[in-house]
PDB file of C-alpha atoms in Angstrom:
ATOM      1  CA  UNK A   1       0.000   0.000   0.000  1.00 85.00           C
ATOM      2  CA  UNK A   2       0.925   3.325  -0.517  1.00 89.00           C
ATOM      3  CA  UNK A   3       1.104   6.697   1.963  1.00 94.00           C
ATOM      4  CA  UNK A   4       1.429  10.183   0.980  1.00 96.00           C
ATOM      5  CA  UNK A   5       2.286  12.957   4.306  1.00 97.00           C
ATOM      6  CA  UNK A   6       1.966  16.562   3.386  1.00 97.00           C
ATOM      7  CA  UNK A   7       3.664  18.089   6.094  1.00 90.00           C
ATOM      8  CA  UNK A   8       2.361  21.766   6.524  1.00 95.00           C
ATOM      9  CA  UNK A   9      -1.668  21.886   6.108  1.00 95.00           C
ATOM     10  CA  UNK A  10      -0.804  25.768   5.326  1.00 97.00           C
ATOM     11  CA  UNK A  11       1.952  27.986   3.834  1.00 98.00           C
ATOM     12  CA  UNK A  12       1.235  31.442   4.333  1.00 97.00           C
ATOM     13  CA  UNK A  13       3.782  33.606   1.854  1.00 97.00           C
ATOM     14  CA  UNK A  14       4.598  36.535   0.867  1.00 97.00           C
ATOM     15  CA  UNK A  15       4.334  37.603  -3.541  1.00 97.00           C
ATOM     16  CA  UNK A  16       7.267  37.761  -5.037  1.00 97.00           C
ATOM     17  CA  UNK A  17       8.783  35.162  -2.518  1.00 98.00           C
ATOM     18  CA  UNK A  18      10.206  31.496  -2.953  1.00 98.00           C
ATOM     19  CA  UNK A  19       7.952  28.995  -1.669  1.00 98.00           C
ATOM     20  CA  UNK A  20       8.523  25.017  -0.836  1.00 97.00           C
ATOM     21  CA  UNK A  21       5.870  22.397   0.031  1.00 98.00           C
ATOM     22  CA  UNK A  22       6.597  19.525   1.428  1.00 97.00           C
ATOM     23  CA  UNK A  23       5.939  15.675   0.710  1.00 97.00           C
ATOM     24  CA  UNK A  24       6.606  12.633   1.723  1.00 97.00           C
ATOM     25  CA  UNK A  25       5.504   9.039   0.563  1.00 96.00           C
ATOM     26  CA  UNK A  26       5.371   5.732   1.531  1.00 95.00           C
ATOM     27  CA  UNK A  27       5.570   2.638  -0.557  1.00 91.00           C
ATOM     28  CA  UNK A  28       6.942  -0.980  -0.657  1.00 88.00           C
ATOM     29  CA  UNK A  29       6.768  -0.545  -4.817  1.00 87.00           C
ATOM     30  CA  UNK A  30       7.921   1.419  -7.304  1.00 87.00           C
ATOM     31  CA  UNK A  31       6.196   4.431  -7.580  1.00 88.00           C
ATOM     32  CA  UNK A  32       5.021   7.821  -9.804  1.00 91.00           C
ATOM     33  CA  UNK A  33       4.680  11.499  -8.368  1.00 94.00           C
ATOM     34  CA  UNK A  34       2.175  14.091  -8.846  1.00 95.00           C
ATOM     35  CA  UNK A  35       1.434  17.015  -7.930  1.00 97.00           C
ATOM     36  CA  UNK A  36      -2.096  18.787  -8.599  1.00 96.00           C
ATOM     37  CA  UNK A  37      -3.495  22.576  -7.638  1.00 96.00           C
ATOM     38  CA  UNK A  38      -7.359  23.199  -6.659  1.00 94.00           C
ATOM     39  CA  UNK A  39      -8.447  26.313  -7.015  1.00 92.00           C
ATOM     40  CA  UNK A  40     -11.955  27.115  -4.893  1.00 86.00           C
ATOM     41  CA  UNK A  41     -14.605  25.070  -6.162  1.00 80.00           C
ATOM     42  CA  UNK A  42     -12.514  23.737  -8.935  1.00 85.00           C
ATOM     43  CA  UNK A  43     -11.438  19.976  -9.976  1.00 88.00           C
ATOM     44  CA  UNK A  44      -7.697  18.888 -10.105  1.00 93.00           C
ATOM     45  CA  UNK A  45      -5.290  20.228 -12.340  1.00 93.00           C
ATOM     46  CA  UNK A  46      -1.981  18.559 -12.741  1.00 92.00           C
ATOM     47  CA  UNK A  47       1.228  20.659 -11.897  1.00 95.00           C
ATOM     48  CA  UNK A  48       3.917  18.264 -12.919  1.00 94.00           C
ATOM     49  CA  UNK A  49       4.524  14.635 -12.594  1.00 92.00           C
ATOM     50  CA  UNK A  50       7.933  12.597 -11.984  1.00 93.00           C
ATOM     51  CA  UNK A  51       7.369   8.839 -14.024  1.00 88.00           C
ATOM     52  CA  UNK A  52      11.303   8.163 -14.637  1.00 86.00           C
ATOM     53  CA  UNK A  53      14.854   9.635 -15.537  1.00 88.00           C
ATOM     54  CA  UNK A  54      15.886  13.399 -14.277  1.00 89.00           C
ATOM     55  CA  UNK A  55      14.997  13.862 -10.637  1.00 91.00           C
ATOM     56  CA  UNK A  56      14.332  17.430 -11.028  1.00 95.00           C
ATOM     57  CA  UNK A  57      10.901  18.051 -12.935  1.00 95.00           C
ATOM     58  CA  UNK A  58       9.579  21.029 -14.439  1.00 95.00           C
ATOM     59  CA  UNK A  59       5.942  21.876 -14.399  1.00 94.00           C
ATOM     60  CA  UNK A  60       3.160  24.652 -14.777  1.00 93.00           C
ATOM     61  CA  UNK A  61       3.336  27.999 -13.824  1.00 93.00           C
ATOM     62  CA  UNK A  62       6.869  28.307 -12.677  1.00 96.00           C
ATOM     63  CA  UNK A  63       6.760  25.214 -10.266  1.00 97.00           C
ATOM     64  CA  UNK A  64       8.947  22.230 -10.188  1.00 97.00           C
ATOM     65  CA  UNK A  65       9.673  19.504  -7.862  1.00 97.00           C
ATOM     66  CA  UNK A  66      12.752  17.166  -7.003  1.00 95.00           C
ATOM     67  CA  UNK A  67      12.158  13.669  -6.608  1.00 95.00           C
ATOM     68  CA  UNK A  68      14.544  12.274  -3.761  1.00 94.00           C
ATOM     69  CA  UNK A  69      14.219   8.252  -3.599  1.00 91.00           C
ATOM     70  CA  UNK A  70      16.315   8.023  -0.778  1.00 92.00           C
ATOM     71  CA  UNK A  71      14.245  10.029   1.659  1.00 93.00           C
ATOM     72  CA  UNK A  72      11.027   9.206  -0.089  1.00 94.00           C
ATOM     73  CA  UNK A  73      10.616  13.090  -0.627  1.00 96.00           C
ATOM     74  CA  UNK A  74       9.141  14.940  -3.677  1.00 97.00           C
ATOM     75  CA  UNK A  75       8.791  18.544  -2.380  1.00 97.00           C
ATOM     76  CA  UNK A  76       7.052  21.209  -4.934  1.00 98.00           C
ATOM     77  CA  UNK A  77       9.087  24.642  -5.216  1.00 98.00           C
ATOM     78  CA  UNK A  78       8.492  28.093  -6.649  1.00 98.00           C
ATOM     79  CA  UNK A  79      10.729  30.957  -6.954  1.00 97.00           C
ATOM     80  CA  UNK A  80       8.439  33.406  -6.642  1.00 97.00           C
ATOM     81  CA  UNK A  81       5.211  33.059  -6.132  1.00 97.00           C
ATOM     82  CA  UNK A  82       2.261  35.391  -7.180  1.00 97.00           C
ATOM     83  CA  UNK A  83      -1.314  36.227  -5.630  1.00 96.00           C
ATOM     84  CA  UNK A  84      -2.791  33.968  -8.181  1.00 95.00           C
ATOM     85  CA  UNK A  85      -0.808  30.921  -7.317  1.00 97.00           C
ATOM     86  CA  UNK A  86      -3.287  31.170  -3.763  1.00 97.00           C
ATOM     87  CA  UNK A  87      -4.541  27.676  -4.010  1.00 96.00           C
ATOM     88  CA  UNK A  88      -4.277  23.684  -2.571  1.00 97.00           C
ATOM     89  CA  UNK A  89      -1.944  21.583  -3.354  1.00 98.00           C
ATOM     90  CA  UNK A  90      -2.024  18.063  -3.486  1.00 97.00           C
ATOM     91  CA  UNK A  91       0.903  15.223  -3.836  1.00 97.00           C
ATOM     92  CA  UNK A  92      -0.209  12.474  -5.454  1.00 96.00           C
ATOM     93  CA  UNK A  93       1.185   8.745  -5.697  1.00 94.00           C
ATOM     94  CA  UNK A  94       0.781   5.892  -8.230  1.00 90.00           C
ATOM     95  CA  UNK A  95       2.055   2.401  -7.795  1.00 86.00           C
ATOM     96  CA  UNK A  96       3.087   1.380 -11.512  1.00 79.00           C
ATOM     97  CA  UNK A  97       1.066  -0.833 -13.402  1.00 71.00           C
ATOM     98  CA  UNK A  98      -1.896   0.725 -11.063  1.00 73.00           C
ATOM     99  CA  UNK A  99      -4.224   3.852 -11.550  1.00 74.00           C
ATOM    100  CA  UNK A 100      -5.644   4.432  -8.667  1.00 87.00           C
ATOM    101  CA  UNK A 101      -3.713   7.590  -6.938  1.00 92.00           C
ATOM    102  CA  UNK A 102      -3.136   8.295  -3.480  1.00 94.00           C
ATOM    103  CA  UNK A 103      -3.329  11.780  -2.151  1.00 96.00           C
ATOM    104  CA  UNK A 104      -2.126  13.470   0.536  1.00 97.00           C
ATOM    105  CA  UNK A 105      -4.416  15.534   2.550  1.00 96.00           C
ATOM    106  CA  UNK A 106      -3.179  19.109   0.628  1.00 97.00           C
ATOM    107  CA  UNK A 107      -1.787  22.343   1.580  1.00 97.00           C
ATOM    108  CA  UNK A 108      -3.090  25.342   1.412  1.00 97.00           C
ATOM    109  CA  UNK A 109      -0.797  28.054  -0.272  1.00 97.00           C
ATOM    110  CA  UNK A 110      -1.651  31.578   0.986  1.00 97.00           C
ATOM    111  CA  UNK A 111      -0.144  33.928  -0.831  1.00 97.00           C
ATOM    112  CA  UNK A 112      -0.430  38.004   0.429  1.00 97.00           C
ATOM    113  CA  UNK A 113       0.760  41.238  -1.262  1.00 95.00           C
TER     114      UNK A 113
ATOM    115  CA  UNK B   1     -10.618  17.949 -27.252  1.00 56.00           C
ATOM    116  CA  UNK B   2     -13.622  17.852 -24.891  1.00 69.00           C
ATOM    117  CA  UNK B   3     -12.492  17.985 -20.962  1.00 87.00           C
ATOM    118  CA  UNK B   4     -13.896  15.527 -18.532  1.00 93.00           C
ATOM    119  CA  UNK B   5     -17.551  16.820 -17.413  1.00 95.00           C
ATOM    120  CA  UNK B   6     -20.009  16.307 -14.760  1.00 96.00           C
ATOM    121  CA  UNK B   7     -23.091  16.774 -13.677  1.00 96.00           C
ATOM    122  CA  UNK B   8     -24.496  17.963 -11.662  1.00 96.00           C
ATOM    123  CA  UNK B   9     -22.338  20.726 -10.440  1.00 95.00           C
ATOM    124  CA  UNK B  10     -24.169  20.507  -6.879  1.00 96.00           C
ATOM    125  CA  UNK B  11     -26.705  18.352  -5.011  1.00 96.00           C
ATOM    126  CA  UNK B  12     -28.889  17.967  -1.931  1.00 98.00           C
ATOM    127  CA  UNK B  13     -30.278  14.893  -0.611  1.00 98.00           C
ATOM    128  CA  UNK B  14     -31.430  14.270   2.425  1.00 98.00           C
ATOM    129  CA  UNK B  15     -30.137  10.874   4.346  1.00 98.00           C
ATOM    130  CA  UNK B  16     -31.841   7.764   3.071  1.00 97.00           C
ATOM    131  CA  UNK B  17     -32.268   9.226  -0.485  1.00 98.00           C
ATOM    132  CA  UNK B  18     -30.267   7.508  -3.217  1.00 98.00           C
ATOM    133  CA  UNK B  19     -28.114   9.801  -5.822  1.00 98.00           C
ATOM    134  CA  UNK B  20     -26.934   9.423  -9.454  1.00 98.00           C
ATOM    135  CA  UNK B  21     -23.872  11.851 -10.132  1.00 98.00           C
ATOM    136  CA  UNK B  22     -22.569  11.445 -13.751  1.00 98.00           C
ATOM    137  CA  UNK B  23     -19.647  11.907 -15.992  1.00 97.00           C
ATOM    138  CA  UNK B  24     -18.185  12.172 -19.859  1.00 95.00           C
ATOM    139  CA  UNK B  25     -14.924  11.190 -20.041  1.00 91.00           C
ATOM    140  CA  UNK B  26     -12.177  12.842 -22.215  1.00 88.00           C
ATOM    141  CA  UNK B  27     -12.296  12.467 -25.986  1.00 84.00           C
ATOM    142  CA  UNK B  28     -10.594   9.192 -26.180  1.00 83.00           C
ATOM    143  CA  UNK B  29      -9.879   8.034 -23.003  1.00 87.00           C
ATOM    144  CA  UNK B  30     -11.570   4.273 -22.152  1.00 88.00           C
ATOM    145  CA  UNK B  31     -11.202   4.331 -18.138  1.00 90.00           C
ATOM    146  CA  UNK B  32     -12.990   6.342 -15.567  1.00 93.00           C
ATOM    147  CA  UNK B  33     -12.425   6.749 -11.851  1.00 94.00           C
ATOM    148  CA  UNK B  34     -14.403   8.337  -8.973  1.00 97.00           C
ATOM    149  CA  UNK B  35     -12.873   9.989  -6.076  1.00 97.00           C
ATOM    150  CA  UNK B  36     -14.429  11.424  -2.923  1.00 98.00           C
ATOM    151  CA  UNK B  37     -13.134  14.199  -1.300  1.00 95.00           C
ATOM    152  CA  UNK B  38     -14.372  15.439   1.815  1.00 95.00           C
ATOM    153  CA  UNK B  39     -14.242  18.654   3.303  1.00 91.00           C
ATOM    154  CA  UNK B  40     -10.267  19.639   4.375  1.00 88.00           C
ATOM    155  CA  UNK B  41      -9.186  16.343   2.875  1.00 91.00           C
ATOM    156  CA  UNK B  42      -7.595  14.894  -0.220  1.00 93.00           C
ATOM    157  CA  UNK B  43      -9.181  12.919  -2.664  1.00 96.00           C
ATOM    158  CA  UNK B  44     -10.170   9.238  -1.721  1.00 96.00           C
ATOM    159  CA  UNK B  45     -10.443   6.456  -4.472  1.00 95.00           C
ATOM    160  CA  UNK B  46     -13.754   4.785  -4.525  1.00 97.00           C
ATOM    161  CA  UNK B  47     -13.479   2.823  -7.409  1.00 94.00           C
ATOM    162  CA  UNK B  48     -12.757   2.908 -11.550  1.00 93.00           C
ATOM    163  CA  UNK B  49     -14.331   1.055 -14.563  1.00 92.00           C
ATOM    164  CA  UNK B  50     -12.093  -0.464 -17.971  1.00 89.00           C
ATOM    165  CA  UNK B  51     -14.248  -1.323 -20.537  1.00 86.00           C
ATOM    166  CA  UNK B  52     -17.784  -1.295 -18.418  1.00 90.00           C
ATOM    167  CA  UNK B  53     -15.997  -3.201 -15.727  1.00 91.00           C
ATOM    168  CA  UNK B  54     -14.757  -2.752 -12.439  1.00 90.00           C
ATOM    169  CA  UNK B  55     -11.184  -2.758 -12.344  1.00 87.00           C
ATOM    170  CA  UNK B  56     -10.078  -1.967  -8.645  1.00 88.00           C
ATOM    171  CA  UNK B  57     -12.125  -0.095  -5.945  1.00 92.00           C
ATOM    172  CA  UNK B  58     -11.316   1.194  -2.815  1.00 92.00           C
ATOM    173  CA  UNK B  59     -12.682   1.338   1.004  1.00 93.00           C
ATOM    174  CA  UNK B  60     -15.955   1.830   0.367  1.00 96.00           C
ATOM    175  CA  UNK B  61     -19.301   0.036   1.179  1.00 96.00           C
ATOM    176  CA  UNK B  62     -21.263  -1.651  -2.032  1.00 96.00           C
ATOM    177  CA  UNK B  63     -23.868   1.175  -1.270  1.00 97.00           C
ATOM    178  CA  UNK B  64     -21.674   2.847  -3.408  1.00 98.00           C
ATOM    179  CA  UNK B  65     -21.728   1.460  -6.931  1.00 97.00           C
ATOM    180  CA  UNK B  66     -20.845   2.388 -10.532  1.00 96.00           C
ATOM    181  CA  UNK B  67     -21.425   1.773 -14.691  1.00 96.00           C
ATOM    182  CA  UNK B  68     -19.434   2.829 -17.155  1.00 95.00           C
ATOM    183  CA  UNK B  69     -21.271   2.900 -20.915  1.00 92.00           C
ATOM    184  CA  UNK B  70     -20.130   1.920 -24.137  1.00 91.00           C
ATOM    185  CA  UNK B  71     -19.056   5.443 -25.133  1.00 88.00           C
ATOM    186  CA  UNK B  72     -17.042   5.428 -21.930  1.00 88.00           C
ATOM    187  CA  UNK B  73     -18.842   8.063 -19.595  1.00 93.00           C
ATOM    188  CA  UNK B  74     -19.643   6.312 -16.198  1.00 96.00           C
ATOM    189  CA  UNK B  75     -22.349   7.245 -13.549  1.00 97.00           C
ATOM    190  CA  UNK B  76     -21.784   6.835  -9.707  1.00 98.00           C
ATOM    191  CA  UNK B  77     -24.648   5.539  -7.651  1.00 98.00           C
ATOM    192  CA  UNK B  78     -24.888   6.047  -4.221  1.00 98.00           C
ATOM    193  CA  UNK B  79     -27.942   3.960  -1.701  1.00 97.00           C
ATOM    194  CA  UNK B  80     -29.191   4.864   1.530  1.00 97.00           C
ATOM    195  CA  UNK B  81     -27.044   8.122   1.922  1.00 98.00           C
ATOM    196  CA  UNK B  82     -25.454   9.114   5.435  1.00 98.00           C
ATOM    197  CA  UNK B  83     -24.471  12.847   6.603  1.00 97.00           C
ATOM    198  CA  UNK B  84     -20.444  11.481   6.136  1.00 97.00           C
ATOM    199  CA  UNK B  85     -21.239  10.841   1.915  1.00 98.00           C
ATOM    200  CA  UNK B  86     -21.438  14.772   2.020  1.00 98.00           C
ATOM    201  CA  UNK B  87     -18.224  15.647  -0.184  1.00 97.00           C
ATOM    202  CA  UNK B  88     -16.993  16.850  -3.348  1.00 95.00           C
ATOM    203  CA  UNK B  89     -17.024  13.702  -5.863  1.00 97.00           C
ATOM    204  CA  UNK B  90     -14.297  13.830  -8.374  1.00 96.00           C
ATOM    205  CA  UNK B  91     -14.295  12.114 -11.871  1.00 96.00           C
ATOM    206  CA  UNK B  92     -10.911  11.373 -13.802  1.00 94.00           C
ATOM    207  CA  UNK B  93     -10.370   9.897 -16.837  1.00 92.00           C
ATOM    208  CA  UNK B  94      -7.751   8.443 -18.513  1.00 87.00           C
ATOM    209  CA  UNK B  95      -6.558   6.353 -21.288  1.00 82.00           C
ATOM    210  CA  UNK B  96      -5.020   2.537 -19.955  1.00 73.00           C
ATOM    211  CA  UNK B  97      -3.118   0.499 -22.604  1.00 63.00           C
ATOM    212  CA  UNK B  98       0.031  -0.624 -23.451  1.00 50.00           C
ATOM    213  CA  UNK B  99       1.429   2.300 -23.022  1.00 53.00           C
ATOM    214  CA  UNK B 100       1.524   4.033 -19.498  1.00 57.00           C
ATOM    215  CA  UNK B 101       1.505   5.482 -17.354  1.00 57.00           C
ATOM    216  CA  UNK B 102      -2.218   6.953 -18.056  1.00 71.00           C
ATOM    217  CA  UNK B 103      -2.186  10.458 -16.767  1.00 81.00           C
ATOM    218  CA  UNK B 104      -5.709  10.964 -15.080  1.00 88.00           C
ATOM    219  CA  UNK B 105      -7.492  14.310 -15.872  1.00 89.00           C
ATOM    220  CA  UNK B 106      -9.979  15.518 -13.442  1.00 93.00           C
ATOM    221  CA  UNK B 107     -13.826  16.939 -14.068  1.00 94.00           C
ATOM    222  CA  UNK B 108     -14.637  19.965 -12.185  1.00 93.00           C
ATOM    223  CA  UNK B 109     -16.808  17.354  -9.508  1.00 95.00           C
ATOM    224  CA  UNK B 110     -20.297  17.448  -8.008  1.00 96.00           C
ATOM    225  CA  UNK B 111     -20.600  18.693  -4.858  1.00 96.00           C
ATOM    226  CA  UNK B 112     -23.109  16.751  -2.939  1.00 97.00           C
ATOM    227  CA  UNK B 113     -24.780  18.012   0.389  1.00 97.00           C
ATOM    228  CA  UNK B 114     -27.069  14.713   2.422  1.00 98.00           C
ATOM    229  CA  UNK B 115     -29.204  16.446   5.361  1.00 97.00           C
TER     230      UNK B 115
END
């Protein structure tokens, strides 16, 4: 079975600043990464996604995210952030050869002027 | 290319009632899966549907049941609803094959209310 801990339940940030959420995961398999963004009474979008190769992935709107196999990590930076990037964000696993993902239980990106 | 869409956007029941929430997958894509997501909580997987069948389903009672149609979109039926099936109920699709490693896109979800 897989886990997925999202460490901070809120970010509050300033525009213009960096910003890093954090995740961690749990599995006994081989595994894929995502990361989606709800905005307010919106569905999923996906950010990025890590399936194989280059550890560091590029996504949407300026983020990215570094998968780390040894600590089970695949935290989601920005460089800056803007108002508009106000949102939650949700890490995502996949065993392989599976489709059903398992989220974490978000984080809430609060981003002020 | 059509987006996943459901309907309807919101819902009230009250407890007892039964509820059909539906969806149209992606132009393309043959699987579907449903996800609940409570209030302040990520996304739970309820269950998904290959080719009109159930192919995996997770920890939830067979009150909550599915069908997926020939052209793919699916419907998610739900008996004898409690207060807790209150939640915002996700549909993804996605395209399973050879090939993977089927990126799920998400509908906008139906936000049901059970009083």
């Amino acid at each position: 079975a897989q886990s997925v801990t999202q460490l901070d339940s809120q970010v509050p940030v300033f525009e213009e600043a960096p910003v890093e959420l954090r995740c961690n995961y749990s599995s006994s398999v081989s595994v894929y990464l995502f990361w989606y963004v709800q905005y307010p009474n919106q569905g999923l979008q996906l950010l990025l996604k890590y399936l194989s190769g280059s550890t560091l992935v590029k996504g949407i709107n300026g983020f990215e995210a570094e998968f780390n196999k040894s600590q089970t990590s695949f935290h989601l930076r920005k460089p800056s952030v803007h108002i508009s990037d106000t949102a939650e964000y949700f890490c995502a696993v996949r065993a392989t050869g599976f489709q059903k993902l398992v989220f974490g239980t978000g984080t809430r990106l609060l981003v002020s002027p | 290319e059509t987006g996943v869409t459901q309907s309807p956007t919101h819902l009230i029941k009250t407890r007892g009632q039964q509820v059909t929430l539906r969806c149209s997958s992606q132009s393309g894509h043959n699987t579907v899966s449903w996800y609940q997501q409570a209030l302040g909580q990520g996304p739970q997987f309820i269950f998904q549907y290959y080719r009109e069948e159930e192919n995996g389903r997770g920890n939830f009672p067979p009150r909550f049941s599915g069908l997926q149609f020939p052209n793919y979109s699916s419907e998610l039926n739900v008996n004898a609803l409690e207060l807790d099936d209150s939640a915002l109920y996700l549909c993804a699709s996605s395209l399973a094959g050879s090939r993977g490693p089927y990126e799920q896109y998400f509908g906008p979800g139906t936000r049901l209310t059970v009083t």
